[in-house]
């Protein structure tokens, strides 16, 4: 089965072709980053209009790269939600119109399910079951994944998502939009102990997280630096040090909560997906992740146990059509009924049940 995937949930337009026998055949992506940078954030109306302009050329480019035609498509998958309403409608309208014209089924896909399954596009794939950490600009959640469509929410951020906290903190430091990636790069130049920020909910004994207070701690540190220097400018090395301390705090929380999720579920595999999954510090810490299982009477003392951690390839960390095409193909194989035109800007992943 050849599935065309359409992603348009926010500020990236993605189109891809996935074949259930040959794998990913083509993956084309357009980012609106430069367009929104002028406004310091995503402008929904501009995002929607840009998706409309890009979808047809990207589709034709993907078809040409794969060496197939419209008639070879067996199904069209699209992001139904969550996301910006207008942006989702652009992708849904196009996908449904194309599927209707071709007489093929249309498969609605949950955006976060696409991220969650994206590590399965790598050469080394995780096996079920696993704990998934979905960490992006809009979501930070832990899910227990037992199979396609079989997901249980374990915990999530009660306020800002980790990626959102990165971007807001970068803005506080005067970094250009989108600042999260730039903050991460500057953190490499920061001294590890120059600043110390709180690790919110680190010892809450559950899998809930909070990052808005961490952002406030950065603001307090910035105001103190400015007051002491008598200038609104932040010295370059001081800014780097703040970036380092902020990133270390976020990663420490995510690592600790991931260990807790693995212990709570008994799973031995962790999947990390979403835009923040590209963060160098996060990948470095998770590459050495171990857990110590609880002691069981009559058994040998537990040792630190290495965890199998999987990331999607870097090009699939951000929003993309490949993950939507793949998730659509999996849903099609699972005989999910075809969907319709409607979109779901707010749509909890836990609402998805096994087909």
Coordinates of C-alpha atoms in Angstrom, one line a residue, residues 80-354:
X80 CA -6.5 15.9 11.9
X81 CA -5.3 17.5 15.1
X82 CA -4.2 18.8 17.4
X83 CA -2.9 22.1 16.1
X84 CA -4.0 25.5 14.7
X85 CA -7.5 25.3 13.3
X86 CA -7.0 27.1 10.0
X87 CA -3.7 25.3 9.4
X88 CA -5.4 21.9 10.0
X89 CA -8.2 22.8 7.7
X90 CA -5.8 23.6 4.9
X91 CA -4.3 20.1 5.1
X92 CA -7.7 18.4 5.6
X93 CA -9.3 20.2 2.7
X94 CA -6.5 19.2 0.4
X95 CA -6.3 15.6 1.6
X96 CA -10.0 15.0 1.3
X97 CA -10.3 16.7 -2.1
X98 CA -7.4 14.7 -3.5
X99 CA -8.7 11.4 -2.0
X100 CA -12.2 12.1 -3.4
X101 CA -10.8 12.8 -6.8
X102 CA -8.7 9.6 -6.8
X103 CA -11.5 7.5 -5.3
X104 CA -9.2 6.5 -2.4
X105 CA -9.7 6.4 1.4
X106 CA -8.6 9.2 3.6
X107 CA -7.0 8.4 6.9
X108 CA -7.1 11.0 9.8
X109 CA -4.0 10.9 11.9
X110 CA -3.3 12.3 15.4
X111 CA -0.3 14.6 15.2
X112 CA 1.2 13.2 18.4
X113 CA 0.7 9.7 17.3
X114 CA 2.8 10.6 14.3
X115 CA 5.6 11.8 16.6
X116 CA 5.2 8.8 18.8
X117 CA 5.7 6.4 16.0
X118 CA 8.4 8.4 14.2
X119 CA 11.3 6.3 15.7
X120 CA 9.9 3.3 13.8
X121 CA 11.2 5.1 10.6
X122 CA 14.8 4.6 11.7
X123 CA 16.9 1.6 10.8
X124 CA 17.0 0.4 14.4
X125 CA 13.4 0.3 15.6
X126 CA 12.0 -0.1 19.1
X127 CA 9.7 -3.0 19.8
X128 CA 6.5 -2.9 21.8
X129 CA 5.8 -2.1 24.6
X130 CA 7.7 1.1 25.4
X131 CA 7.4 4.3 27.3
X132 CA 7.2 7.3 25.0
X133 CA 8.3 10.8 26.0
X134 CA 6.6 13.3 23.7
X135 CA 8.5 16.5 24.1
X136 CA 7.8 19.5 21.8
X137 CA 6.8 23.1 21.8
X138 CA 3.2 22.2 22.5
X139 CA 3.3 19.0 24.5
X140 CA 5.3 17.2 27.1
X141 CA 3.8 13.9 28.0
X142 CA 4.6 10.3 29.0
X143 CA 2.7 7.6 27.3
X144 CA 2.7 3.8 27.8
X145 CA 2.6 2.3 24.3
X146 CA 1.7 -1.3 23.9
X147 CA 0.9 -1.3 20.2
X148 CA -0.5 0.8 17.3
X149 CA -3.4 2.8 18.8
X150 CA -2.9 1.3 22.3
X151 CA -1.7 4.3 24.3
X152 CA -2.1 5.3 28.0
X153 CA -1.3 8.7 29.3
X154 CA 1.0 8.4 32.3
X155 CA 1.7 12.1 33.0
X156 CA 2.2 15.5 31.4
X157 CA 3.2 19.1 32.0
X158 CA 0.6 21.0 34.0
X159 CA 1.6 24.3 32.3
X160 CA 4.2 25.2 29.7
X161 CA 5.5 22.4 27.5
X162 CA 9.3 22.0 27.6
X163 CA 9.8 23.3 24.1
X164 CA 7.5 26.3 24.9
X165 CA 9.6 27.0 28.0
X166 CA 12.8 26.9 25.8
X167 CA 11.3 29.4 23.3
X168 CA 9.9 31.8 26.0
X169 CA 13.2 31.7 27.9
X170 CA 15.1 32.5 24.7
X171 CA 12.9 35.5 24.2
X172 CA 13.7 36.7 27.7
X173 CA 17.3 36.5 26.8
X174 CA 16.9 38.5 23.6
X175 CA 17.5 35.6 21.3
X176 CA 15.7 35.7 17.8
X177 CA 12.7 33.6 17.1
X178 CA 12.5 30.6 17.2
X179 CA 15.0 30.8 20.1
X180 CA 14.9 27.3 21.6
X181 CA 17.5 25.8 19.2
X182 CA 19.7 28.9 19.6
X183 CA 19.5 28.7 23.4
X184 CA 20.6 25.1 23.2
X185 CA 23.6 26.0 21.1
X186 CA 24.7 28.8 23.5
X187 CA 24.3 26.4 26.4
X188 CA 27.4 24.5 25.0
X189 CA 29.4 27.7 25.9
X190 CA 28.0 28.1 29.4
X191 CA 29.7 27.2 32.7
X192 CA 27.8 24.4 34.4
X193 CA 27.7 25.9 37.9
X194 CA 27.5 29.6 37.2
X195 CA 23.7 29.6 37.9
X196 CA 21.4 27.2 39.6
X197 CA 17.7 27.0 38.7
X198 CA 15.0 24.9 40.4
X199 CA 13.9 21.5 39.2
X200 CA 10.1 21.9 39.4
X201 CA 8.2 18.8 40.6
X202 CA 11.3 16.7 40.6
X203 CA 10.3 14.9 43.8
X204 CA 6.5 14.9 43.3
X205 CA 6.4 11.1 43.1
X206 CA 4.3 11.2 40.0
X207 CA 4.8 11.9 36.3
X208 CA 3.4 15.4 36.2
X209 CA 5.8 18.2 35.2
X210 CA 5.9 22.0 35.4
X211 CA 8.2 24.4 33.5
X212 CA 6.5 27.9 33.9
X213 CA 8.2 28.4 37.3
X214 CA 11.6 27.7 35.8
X215 CA 11.0 30.4 33.2
X216 CA 10.2 32.8 36.0
X217 CA 13.4 31.9 37.8
X218 CA 15.3 32.8 34.6
X219 CA 13.5 36.2 34.5
X220 CA 14.5 36.9 38.1
X221 CA 18.2 36.0 37.3
X222 CA 18.1 38.3 34.3
X223 CA 16.6 41.2 36.2
X224 CA 19.3 40.8 38.9
X225 CA 22.1 40.8 36.3
X226 CA 20.7 44.0 34.8
X227 CA 20.3 45.7 38.1
X228 CA 23.9 44.8 39.2
X229 CA 25.3 46.0 35.9
X230 CA 23.1 49.1 35.5
X231 CA 22.5 48.1 31.9
X232 CA 19.7 46.3 30.0
X233 CA 22.4 44.4 28.1
X234 CA 23.3 40.9 29.3
X235 CA 27.0 40.1 29.1
X236 CA 27.6 37.4 26.5
X237 CA 29.1 34.8 28.8
X238 CA 26.5 35.5 31.5
X239 CA 23.8 34.8 28.9
X240 CA 25.5 31.5 27.9
X241 CA 25.7 30.5 31.5
X242 CA 22.0 31.2 32.0
X243 CA 21.2 29.1 28.9
X244 CA 23.3 26.2 30.3
X245 CA 21.7 26.3 33.7
X246 CA 18.2 26.5 32.2
X247 CA 18.8 23.6 29.8
X248 CA 20.4 21.5 32.6
X249 CA 17.3 22.0 34.8
X250 CA 14.8 20.9 32.1
X251 CA 16.9 17.9 31.1
X252 CA 17.3 16.8 34.8
X253 CA 13.5 16.8 35.2
X254 CA 12.9 14.9 32.0
X255 CA 15.6 12.3 32.9
X256 CA 14.2 11.8 36.4
X257 CA 10.6 11.5 35.2
X258 CA 11.6 9.1 32.5
X259 CA 13.2 6.8 35.0
X260 CA 10.1 6.9 37.1
X261 CA 7.9 6.1 34.1
X262 CA 10.1 3.0 33.3
X263 CA 9.9 1.8 36.9
X264 CA 6.1 2.4 37.1
X265 CA 5.4 0.5 33.9
X266 CA 8.1 -2.1 34.2
X267 CA 9.0 -1.4 30.6
X268 CA 12.7 -1.5 29.5
X269 CA 12.5 0.7 26.4
X270 CA 12.1 4.4 26.1
X271 CA 11.2 6.3 23.0
X272 CA 11.9 10.1 22.8
X273 CA 10.0 12.0 20.1
X274 CA 9.1 15.6 19.2
X275 CA 11.1 18.7 18.4
X276 CA 13.0 18.9 21.8
X277 CA 14.2 15.3 21.0
X278 CA 16.8 17.0 18.8
X279 CA 18.4 18.7 21.8
X280 CA 22.0 17.7 22.2
X281 CA 22.0 17.6 26.0
X282 CA 18.9 15.5 26.1
X283 CA 20.3 13.0 23.7
X284 CA 23.6 12.9 25.6
X285 CA 21.9 12.2 29.0
X286 CA 19.5 9.6 27.6
X287 CA 22.4 7.7 25.8
X288 CA 23.6 6.8 29.3
X289 CA 20.2 6.3 31.0
X290 CA 20.0 3.5 33.6
X291 CA 17.4 2.5 36.1
X292 CA 17.6 0.5 39.3
X293 CA 14.6 -1.9 39.7
X294 CA 13.1 -2.3 43.2
X295 CA 14.5 -5.1 45.4
X296 CA 12.5 -8.3 45.4
X297 CA 12.8 -10.6 48.4
X298 CA 14.7 -13.8 47.6
X299 CA 16.4 -12.3 44.6
X300 CA 19.8 -10.9 44.0
X301 CA 20.3 -7.2 44.8
X302 CA 19.3 -5.2 41.8
X303 CA 22.0 -3.5 39.7
X304 CA 21.8 -0.4 37.6
X305 CA 20.2 -1.6 34.3
X306 CA 20.8 0.1 31.0
X307 CA 17.7 1.3 29.2
X308 CA 17.2 0.9 25.4
X309 CA 16.5 4.5 24.2
X310 CA 15.3 5.3 20.7
X311 CA 15.1 8.7 19.0
X312 CA 13.7 9.4 15.5
X313 CA 16.2 10.5 12.9
X314 CA 17.0 14.2 13.3
X315 CA 15.0 15.1 10.2
X316 CA 11.8 13.6 11.7
X317 CA 12.1 15.4 15.1
X318 CA 10.2 18.4 13.9
X319 CA 6.8 18.2 12.2
X320 CA 6.9 16.3 9.0
X321 CA 4.8 14.4 6.5
X322 CA 6.8 11.2 6.8
X323 CA 5.5 10.5 10.3
X324 CA 1.9 11.1 9.1
X325 CA 2.3 8.8 6.1
X326 CA 3.8 6.1 8.3
X327 CA 1.1 6.4 11.0
X328 CA -1.6 6.4 8.3
X329 CA -0.1 3.3 6.8
X330 CA -0.1 1.5 10.2
X331 CA -3.7 2.6 10.7
X332 CA -4.7 1.4 7.2
X333 CA -3.1 -2.0 7.9
X334 CA -5.0 -2.2 11.2
X335 CA -8.1 -1.7 9.1
X336 CA -9.1 1.6 10.6
X337 CA -12.2 3.0 8.9
X338 CA -11.6 6.0 6.6
X339 CA -12.2 9.4 8.2
X340 CA -13.7 12.6 7.0
X341 CA -13.2 16.3 6.5
X342 CA -13.4 17.5 10.2
X343 CA -10.4 18.7 12.2
X344 CA -9.7 18.6 15.9
X345 CA -7.6 21.5 17.1
X346 CA -7.8 20.1 20.7
X347 CA -7.5 16.4 20.7
X348 CA -5.9 14.4 23.6
X349 CA -3.8 11.5 22.4
X350 CA -5.4 9.3 25.1
X351 CA -8.7 9.6 23.1
X352 CA -7.2 7.3 20.5
X353 CA -8.1 3.6 21.2
X354 CA -6.9 0.5 19.5

